[in-house]
CSV table of N, CA and C in Angstrom, one decimal:
chain,number,residue,atom,x,y,z
A,1,MET,N,-8.0,-38.5,116.4
A,1,MET,CA,-8.2,-38.4,114.9
A,1,MET,C,-7.6,-37.2,114.3
A,2,GLY,N,-7.3,-36.2,115.1
A,2,GLY,CA,-6.8,-35.0,114.5
A,2,GLY,C,-5.4,-35.2,113.9
A,3,GLY,N,-4.7,-36.2,114.3
A,3,GLY,CA,-3.4,-36.5,113.8
A,3,GLY,C,-3.4,-37.2,112.4
A,4,TYR,N,-4.5,-37.5,111.9
A,4,TYR,CA,-4.6,-38.2,110.6
A,4,TYR,C,-5.2,-37.3,109.5
A,5,SER,N,-4.8,-37.4,108.3
A,5,SER,CA,-5.4,-36.7,107.2
A,5,SER,C,-6.4,-37.6,106.5
A,6,GLY,N,-7.2,-37.0,105.6
A,6,GLY,CA,-8.2,-37.8,104.9
A,6,GLY,C,-7.6,-38.8,104.0
A,7,THR,N,-6.3,-38.7,103.7
A,7,THR,CA,-5.7,-39.7,102.8
A,7,THR,C,-5.3,-41.0,103.6
A,8,GLU,N,-5.2,-40.8,104.9
A,8,GLU,CA,-4.9,-42.0,105.8
A,8,GLU,C,-6.1,-42.7,106.4
A,9,ILE,N,-7.1,-42.0,106.7
A,9,ILE,CA,-8.3,-42.6,107.3
A,9,ILE,C,-9.5,-41.7,106.9
A,10,GLN,N,-10.6,-42.4,106.5
A,10,GLN,CA,-11.9,-41.7,106.1
A,10,GLN,C,-12.6,-41.4,107.4
A,11,LYS,N,-12.4,-40.2,108.0
A,11,LYS,CA,-13.0,-39.9,109.3
A,11,LYS,C,-14.5,-39.9,109.3
A,12,LEU,N,-15.1,-39.5,108.2
A,12,LEU,CA,-16.6,-39.4,108.2
A,12,LEU,C,-17.2,-40.8,108.1
A,13,ASN,N,-16.4,-41.8,107.9
A,13,ASN,CA,-17.0,-43.2,107.8
A,13,ASN,C,-16.9,-43.9,109.2
A,14,ILE,N,-16.3,-43.3,110.2
A,14,ILE,CA,-16.2,-43.9,111.5
A,14,ILE,C,-17.6,-43.8,112.2
A,15,PRO,N,-18.2,-44.9,112.5
A,15,PRO,CA,-19.6,-44.8,113.1
A,15,PRO,C,-19.6,-44.0,114.4
A,16,ASN,N,-20.7,-43.3,114.6
A,16,ASN,CA,-21.0,-42.5,115.8
A,16,ASN,C,-20.0,-41.4,116.1
A,17,THR,N,-19.3,-40.9,115.1
A,17,THR,CA,-18.3,-39.9,115.3
A,17,THR,C,-18.8,-38.5,114.9
A,18,PHE,N,-19.4,-38.4,113.8
A,18,PHE,CA,-19.9,-37.1,113.3
A,18,PHE,C,-21.3,-37.2,112.8
A,19,GLU,N,-22.1,-36.2,113.1
A,19,GLU,CA,-23.5,-36.1,112.5
A,19,GLU,C,-23.3,-35.2,111.3
A,20,THR,N,-23.7,-35.6,110.1
A,20,THR,CA,-23.5,-34.8,108.9
A,20,THR,C,-24.8,-34.6,108.2
A,21,TYR,N,-24.7,-33.6,107.3
A,21,TYR,CA,-25.8,-33.3,106.4
A,21,TYR,C,-25.2,-32.9,105.0
A,22,PRO,N,-25.9,-33.1,103.9
A,22,PRO,CA,-25.4,-32.7,102.6
A,22,PRO,C,-25.3,-31.2,102.4
A,23,ALA,N,-24.2,-30.8,101.8
A,23,ALA,CA,-24.1,-29.4,101.5
A,23,ALA,C,-25.1,-29.0,100.4
A,24,LYS,N,-25.5,-27.7,100.3
A,24,LYS,CA,-26.5,-27.3,99.4
A,24,LYS,C,-26.0,-27.0,98.0
A,25,GLN,N,-24.7,-26.5,97.9
A,25,GLN,CA,-24.2,-26.1,96.6
A,25,GLN,C,-23.1,-27.0,96.0
A,26,ILE,N,-22.5,-27.8,96.9
A,26,ILE,CA,-21.4,-28.7,96.4
A,26,ILE,C,-21.7,-30.1,96.9
A,27,ASN,N,-21.0,-31.1,96.3
A,27,ASN,CA,-21.3,-32.5,96.6
A,27,ASN,C,-20.3,-33.0,97.7
A,28,VAL,N,-20.6,-32.5,98.9
A,28,VAL,CA,-19.8,-32.9,100.1
A,28,VAL,C,-20.7,-33.0,101.3
A,29,LEU,N,-20.2,-33.7,102.3
A,29,LEU,CA,-20.9,-33.7,103.6
A,29,LEU,C,-20.4,-32.6,104.5
A,30,MET,N,-21.3,-32.0,105.2
A,30,MET,CA,-21.0,-30.9,106.2
A,30,MET,C,-21.2,-31.6,107.6
A,31,ILE,N,-20.4,-31.1,108.5
A,31,ILE,CA,-20.5,-31.7,109.9
A,31,ILE,C,-21.5,-30.8,110.6
A,32,ASN,N,-22.5,-31.4,111.3
A,32,ASN,CA,-23.5,-30.7,111.9
A,32,ASN,C,-23.1,-30.1,113.3
A,33,ASN,N,-23.8,-29.2,113.8
A,33,ASN,CA,-23.7,-28.6,115.2
A,33,ASN,C,-22.4,-27.8,115.4
A,34,TYR,N,-22.0,-27.1,114.4
A,34,TYR,CA,-20.9,-26.2,114.6
A,34,TYR,C,-21.4,-24.7,114.4
A,35,THR,N,-20.6,-23.8,114.9
A,35,THR,CA,-21.0,-22.4,114.9
A,35,THR,C,-21.1,-21.9,113.4
A,36,LEU,N,-20.1,-22.3,112.6
A,36,LEU,CA,-20.1,-21.9,111.2
A,36,LEU,C,-19.7,-23.1,110.3
A,37,ASN,N,-20.4,-23.3,109.3
A,37,ASN,CA,-20.1,-24.2,108.2
A,37,ASN,C,-20.0,-23.4,106.9
A,38,ALA,N,-18.9,-23.5,106.2
A,38,ALA,CA,-18.8,-22.7,105.0
A,38,ALA,C,-18.5,-23.7,103.8
A,39,GLU,N,-19.3,-23.6,102.8
A,39,GLU,CA,-19.1,-24.4,101.6
A,39,GLU,C,-18.1,-23.6,100.7
A,40,CYS,N,-17.1,-24.2,100.3
A,40,CYS,CA,-16.0,-23.5,99.5
A,40,CYS,C,-15.7,-24.2,98.2
A,41,LYS,N,-15.3,-23.4,97.2
A,41,LYS,CA,-14.8,-24.0,96.0
A,41,LYS,C,-13.3,-23.7,96.0
A,42,ALA,N,-12.5,-24.8,95.7
A,42,ALA,CA,-11.1,-24.6,95.8
A,42,ALA,C,-10.6,-23.7,94.6
A,43,ILE,N,-9.8,-22.8,94.9
A,43,ILE,CA,-9.3,-21.8,94.0
A,43,ILE,C,-7.8,-22.2,93.7
A,44,THR,N,-7.0,-22.5,94.7
A,44,THR,CA,-5.6,-22.8,94.6
A,44,THR,C,-5.3,-23.9,95.5
A,45,ILE,N,-4.6,-24.9,95.0
A,45,ILE,CA,-4.0,-26.0,95.9
A,45,ILE,C,-2.5,-26.1,95.6
A,46,GLN,N,-1.7,-25.9,96.7
A,46,GLN,CA,-0.3,-25.8,96.5
A,46,GLN,C,0.4,-26.6,97.6
A,47,LYS,N,1.4,-27.4,97.1
A,47,LYS,CA,2.2,-28.2,98.1
A,47,LYS,C,3.3,-27.3,98.6
A,48,ILE,N,3.4,-27.2,99.9
A,48,ILE,CA,4.5,-26.4,100.5
A,48,ILE,C,5.2,-27.3,101.5
A,49,ALA,N,6.4,-27.7,101.2
A,49,ALA,CA,7.1,-28.7,102.0
A,49,ALA,C,6.3,-29.9,102.2
A,50,ASP,N,6.0,-30.3,103.5
A,50,ASP,CA,5.2,-31.5,103.7
A,50,ASP,C,3.7,-31.1,104.0
A,51,HIS,N,3.3,-29.9,103.7
A,51,HIS,CA,1.9,-29.5,103.9
A,51,HIS,C,1.3,-29.2,102.5
A,52,ILE,N,0.0,-29.1,102.5
A,52,ILE,CA,-0.8,-28.7,101.3
A,52,ILE,C,-1.6,-27.5,101.7
A,53,MET,N,-1.5,-26.4,101.0
A,53,MET,CA,-2.2,-25.2,101.3
A,53,MET,C,-3.4,-25.2,100.3
A,54,VAL,N,-4.6,-25.0,100.8
A,54,VAL,CA,-5.8,-24.9,100.0
A,54,VAL,C,-6.4,-23.5,100.2
A,55,VAL,N,-6.6,-22.8,99.1
A,55,VAL,CA,-7.3,-21.5,99.2
A,55,VAL,C,-8.6,-21.6,98.5
A,56,GLY,N,-9.7,-21.3,99.2
A,56,GLY,CA,-11.0,-21.4,98.7
A,56,GLY,C,-11.9,-20.2,98.6
A,57,GLU,N,-12.9,-20.2,97.8
A,57,GLU,CA,-13.9,-19.1,97.7
A,57,GLU,C,-15.1,-19.6,98.4
A,58,ILE,N,-15.7,-18.9,99.4
A,58,ILE,CA,-16.9,-19.3,100.0
A,58,ILE,C,-18.1,-19.1,99.1
A,59,ILE,N,-18.8,-20.2,98.9
A,59,ILE,CA,-20.0,-20.0,98.0
A,59,ILE,C,-21.3,-20.3,98.8
A,60,GLY,N,-21.2,-20.6,100.0
A,60,GLY,CA,-22.4,-20.8,100.9
A,60,GLY,C,-22.0,-20.9,102.3
A,61,ALA,N,-22.8,-20.5,103.2
A,61,ALA,CA,-22.5,-20.6,104.6
A,61,ALA,C,-23.7,-20.8,105.5
A,62,LYS,N,-23.5,-21.5,106.6
A,62,LYS,CA,-24.6,-21.7,107.6
A,62,LYS,C,-24.0,-21.3,109.0
A,63,PHE,N,-24.6,-20.3,109.7
A,63,PHE,CA,-24.1,-19.8,110.9
A,63,PHE,C,-25.2,-20.0,112.0
A,64,ASP,N,-24.7,-20.5,113.2
A,64,ASP,CA,-25.6,-20.7,114.3
A,64,ASP,C,-25.3,-19.6,115.3
A,65,ASP,N,-26.2,-18.5,115.4
A,65,ASP,CA,-25.9,-17.4,116.2
A,65,ASP,C,-26.2,-17.6,117.7
A,66,LYS,N,-26.7,-18.8,118.0
A,66,LYS,CA,-26.8,-19.2,119.4
A,66,LYS,C,-25.6,-19.8,120.1
A,67,LYS,N,-24.6,-20.0,119.2
A,67,LYS,CA,-23.3,-20.6,119.7
A,67,LYS,C,-22.2,-19.5,119.6
A,68,SER,N,-21.2,-19.6,120.5
A,68,SER,CA,-20.1,-18.6,120.5
A,68,SER,C,-18.9,-19.2,119.9
A,69,PRO,N,-18.3,-18.5,119.0
A,69,PRO,CA,-17.0,-19.0,118.4
A,69,PRO,C,-15.9,-19.0,119.5
A,70,LEU,N,-14.8,-19.7,119.2
A,70,LEU,CA,-13.7,-19.8,120.2
A,70,LEU,C,-13.2,-18.4,120.5
């Protein structure tokens, strides 16, 4: 699934793939059981060649201190 973008396949709609919960400050689903989940507001969206760069401002975060980041 990592080879597909959200425009090609709606990954969160695949049954039994992700456990989600609603974000507190924005209208999106967050993926559960990660070390860090950050809710962000998009500040800049820019197309660069065949990629899209998104710069966001963190407006909320949830951190699990029992897990170790990579």
